[in-house]
GROMACS .gro file of C-alpha atoms in nm:
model
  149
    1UNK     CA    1  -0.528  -1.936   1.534
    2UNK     CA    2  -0.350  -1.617   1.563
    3UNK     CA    3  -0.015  -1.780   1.409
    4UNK     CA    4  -0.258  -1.921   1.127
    5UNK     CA    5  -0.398  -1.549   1.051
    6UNK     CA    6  -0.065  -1.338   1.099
    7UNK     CA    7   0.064  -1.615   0.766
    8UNK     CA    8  -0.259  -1.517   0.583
    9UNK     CA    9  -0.221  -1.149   0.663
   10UNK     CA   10   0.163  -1.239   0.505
   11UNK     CA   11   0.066  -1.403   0.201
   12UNK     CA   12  -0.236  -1.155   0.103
   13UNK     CA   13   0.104  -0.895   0.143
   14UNK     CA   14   0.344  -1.106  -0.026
   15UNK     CA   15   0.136  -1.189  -0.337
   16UNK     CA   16  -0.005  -0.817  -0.370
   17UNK     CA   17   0.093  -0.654  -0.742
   18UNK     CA   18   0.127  -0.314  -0.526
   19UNK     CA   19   0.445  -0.280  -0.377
   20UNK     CA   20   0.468  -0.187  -0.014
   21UNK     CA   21   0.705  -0.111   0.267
   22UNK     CA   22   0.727  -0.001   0.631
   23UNK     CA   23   0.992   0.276   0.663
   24UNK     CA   24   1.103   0.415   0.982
   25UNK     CA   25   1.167   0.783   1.091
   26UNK     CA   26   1.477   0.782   1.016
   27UNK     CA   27   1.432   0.664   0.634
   28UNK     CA   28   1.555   0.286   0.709
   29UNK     CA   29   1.315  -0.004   0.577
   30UNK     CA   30   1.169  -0.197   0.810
   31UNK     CA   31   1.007  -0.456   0.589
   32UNK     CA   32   0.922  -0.453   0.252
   33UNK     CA   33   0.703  -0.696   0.024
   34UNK     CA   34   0.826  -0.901  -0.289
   35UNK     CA   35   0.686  -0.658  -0.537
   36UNK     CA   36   0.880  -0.379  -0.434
   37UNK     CA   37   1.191  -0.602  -0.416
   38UNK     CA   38   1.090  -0.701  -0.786
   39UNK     CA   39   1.026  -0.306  -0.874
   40UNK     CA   40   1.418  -0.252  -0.713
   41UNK     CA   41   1.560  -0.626  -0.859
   42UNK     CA   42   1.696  -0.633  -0.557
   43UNK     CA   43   1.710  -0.904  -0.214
   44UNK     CA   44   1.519  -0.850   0.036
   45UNK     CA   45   1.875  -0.871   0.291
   46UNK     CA   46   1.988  -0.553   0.023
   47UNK     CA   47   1.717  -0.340   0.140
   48UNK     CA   48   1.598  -0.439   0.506
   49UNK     CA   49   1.793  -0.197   0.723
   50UNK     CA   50   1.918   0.008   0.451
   51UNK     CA   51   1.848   0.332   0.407
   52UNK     CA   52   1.566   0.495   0.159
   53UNK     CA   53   1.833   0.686  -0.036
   54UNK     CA   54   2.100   0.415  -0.099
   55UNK     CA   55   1.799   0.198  -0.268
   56UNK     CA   56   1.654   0.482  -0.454
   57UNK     CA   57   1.946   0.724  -0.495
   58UNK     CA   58   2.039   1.036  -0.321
   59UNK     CA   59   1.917   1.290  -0.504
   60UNK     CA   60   1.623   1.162  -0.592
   61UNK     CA   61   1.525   1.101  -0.222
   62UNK     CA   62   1.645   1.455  -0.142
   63UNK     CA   63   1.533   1.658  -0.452
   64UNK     CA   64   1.173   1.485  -0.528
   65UNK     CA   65   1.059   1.292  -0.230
   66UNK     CA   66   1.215   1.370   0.094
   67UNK     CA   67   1.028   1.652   0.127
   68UNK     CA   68   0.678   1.446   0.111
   69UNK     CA   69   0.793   1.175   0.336
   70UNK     CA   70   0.848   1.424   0.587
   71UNK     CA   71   0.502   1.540   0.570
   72UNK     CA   72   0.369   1.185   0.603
   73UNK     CA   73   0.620   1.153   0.959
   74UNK     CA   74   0.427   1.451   1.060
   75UNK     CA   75   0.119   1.259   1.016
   76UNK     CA   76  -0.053   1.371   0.674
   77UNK     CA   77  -0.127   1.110   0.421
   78UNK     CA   78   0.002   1.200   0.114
   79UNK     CA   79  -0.047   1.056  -0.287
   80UNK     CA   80   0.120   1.168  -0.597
   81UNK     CA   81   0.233   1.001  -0.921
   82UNK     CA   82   0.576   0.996  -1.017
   83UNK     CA   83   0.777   0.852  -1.312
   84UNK     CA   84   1.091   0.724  -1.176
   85UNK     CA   85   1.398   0.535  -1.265
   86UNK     CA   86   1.488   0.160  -1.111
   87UNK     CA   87   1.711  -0.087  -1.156
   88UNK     CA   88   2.029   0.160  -1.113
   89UNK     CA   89   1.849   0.374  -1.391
   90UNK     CA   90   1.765   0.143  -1.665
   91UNK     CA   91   1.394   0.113  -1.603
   92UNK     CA   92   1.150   0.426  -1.631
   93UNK     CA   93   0.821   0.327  -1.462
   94UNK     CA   94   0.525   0.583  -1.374
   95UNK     CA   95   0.404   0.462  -1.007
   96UNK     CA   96   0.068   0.613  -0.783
   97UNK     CA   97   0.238   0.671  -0.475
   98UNK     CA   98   0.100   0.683  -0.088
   99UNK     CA   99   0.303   0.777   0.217
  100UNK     CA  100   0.084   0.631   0.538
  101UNK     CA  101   0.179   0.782   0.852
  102UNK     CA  102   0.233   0.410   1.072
  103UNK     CA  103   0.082   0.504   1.405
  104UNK     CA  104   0.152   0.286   1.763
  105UNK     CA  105  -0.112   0.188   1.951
  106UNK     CA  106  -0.060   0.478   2.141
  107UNK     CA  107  -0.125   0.717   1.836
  108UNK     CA  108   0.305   0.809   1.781
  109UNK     CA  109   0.417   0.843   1.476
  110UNK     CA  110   0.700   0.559   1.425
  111UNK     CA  111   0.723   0.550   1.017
  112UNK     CA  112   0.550   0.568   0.759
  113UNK     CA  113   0.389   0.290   0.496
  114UNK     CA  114   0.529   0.322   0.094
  115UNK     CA  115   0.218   0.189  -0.106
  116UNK     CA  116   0.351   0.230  -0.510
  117UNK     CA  117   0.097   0.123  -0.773
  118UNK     CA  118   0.293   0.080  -1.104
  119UNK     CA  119   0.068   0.237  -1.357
  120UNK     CA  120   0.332   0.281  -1.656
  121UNK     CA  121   0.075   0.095  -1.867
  122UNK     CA  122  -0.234   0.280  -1.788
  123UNK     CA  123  -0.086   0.636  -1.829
  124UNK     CA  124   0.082   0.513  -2.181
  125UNK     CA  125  -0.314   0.394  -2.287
  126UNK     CA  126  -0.419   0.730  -2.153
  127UNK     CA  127  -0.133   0.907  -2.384
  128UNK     CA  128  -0.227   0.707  -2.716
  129UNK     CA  129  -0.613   0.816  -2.611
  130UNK     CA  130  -0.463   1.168  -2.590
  131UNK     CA  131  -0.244   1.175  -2.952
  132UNK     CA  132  -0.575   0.997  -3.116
  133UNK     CA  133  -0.780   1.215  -2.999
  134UNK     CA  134  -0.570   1.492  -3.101
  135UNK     CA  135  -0.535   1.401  -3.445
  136UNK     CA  136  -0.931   1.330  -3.464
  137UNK     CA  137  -0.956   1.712  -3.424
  138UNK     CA  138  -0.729   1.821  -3.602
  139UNK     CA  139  -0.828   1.632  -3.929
  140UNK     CA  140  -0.950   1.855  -4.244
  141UNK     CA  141  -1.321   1.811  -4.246
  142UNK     CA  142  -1.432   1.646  -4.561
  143UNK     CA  143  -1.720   1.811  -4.723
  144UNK     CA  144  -2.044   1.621  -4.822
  145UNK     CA  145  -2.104   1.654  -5.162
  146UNK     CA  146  -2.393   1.855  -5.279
  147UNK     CA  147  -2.640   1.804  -5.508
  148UNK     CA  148  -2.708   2.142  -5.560
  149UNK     CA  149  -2.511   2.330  -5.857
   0.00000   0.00000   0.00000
């Protein structure tokens, strides 16, 4: 029963379109699911034990996120967006980002959970809302003609 539910828990991870990983305190991954290995285009034995910053780059991990991970090890839960750069740099994608402090049983902090939500799409619908918008107010108004004269 238990084996039977643990698989279930797995494929319900596996198949989700978010991508999500266990890190540990000191920044190595743990486990990670298929979508983030898809978001990387990397193998799962390429990231699993590896650290954060050789799969996203050093100075991104140490200028932009580092920082917030950090807070999330000290136990807040913390959400941003951020457009970043995969695939060694030749894919920009915008993600919604959560850091999860990963408690024990016992309530210590051993890691942290990476939930990304890839919402490139949504945020370039939002942006063509924006421009259309824009140019709706900015349009001369035409004048109705009168009748009067």
């Amino acid at each position: 029963q238990q084996v039977r539910e643990l698989e279930e828990y797995k494929g319900i991870i596996e198949n989700s379109h978010d991508m999500l990983a266990f890190v540990d305190k000191n920044y190595r991954f743990k486990t990670v699911n298929q979508a983030y290995l898809s978001l990387h285009n990397k193998k799962r034995h390429q990231v699993i034990g590896h650290q954060l910053p050789d799969i996203i780059g050093e100075e991104f991990f140490y200028q932009t996120i580092k920082s917030k991970i950090d807070l999330a090890l000290e136990g807040e839960k913390v959400s941003f967006i951020e457009t970043v750069r995969v695939n060694e740099g030749t894919k920009v994608v915008t993600l919604r980002i959560s850091y999860i402090p990963y408690r024990t049983s016992k309530g210590e902090i051993i890691g942290f959970i990476f939930k990304g939500e890839d919402i490139s799409e949504l945020q370039a619908k939002q942006k063509t809302i924006e421009l259309k918008e824009k140019e709706q107010k900015t349009l001369p108004v035409k004048l109705i003609p009168s009748s009067f004269g």
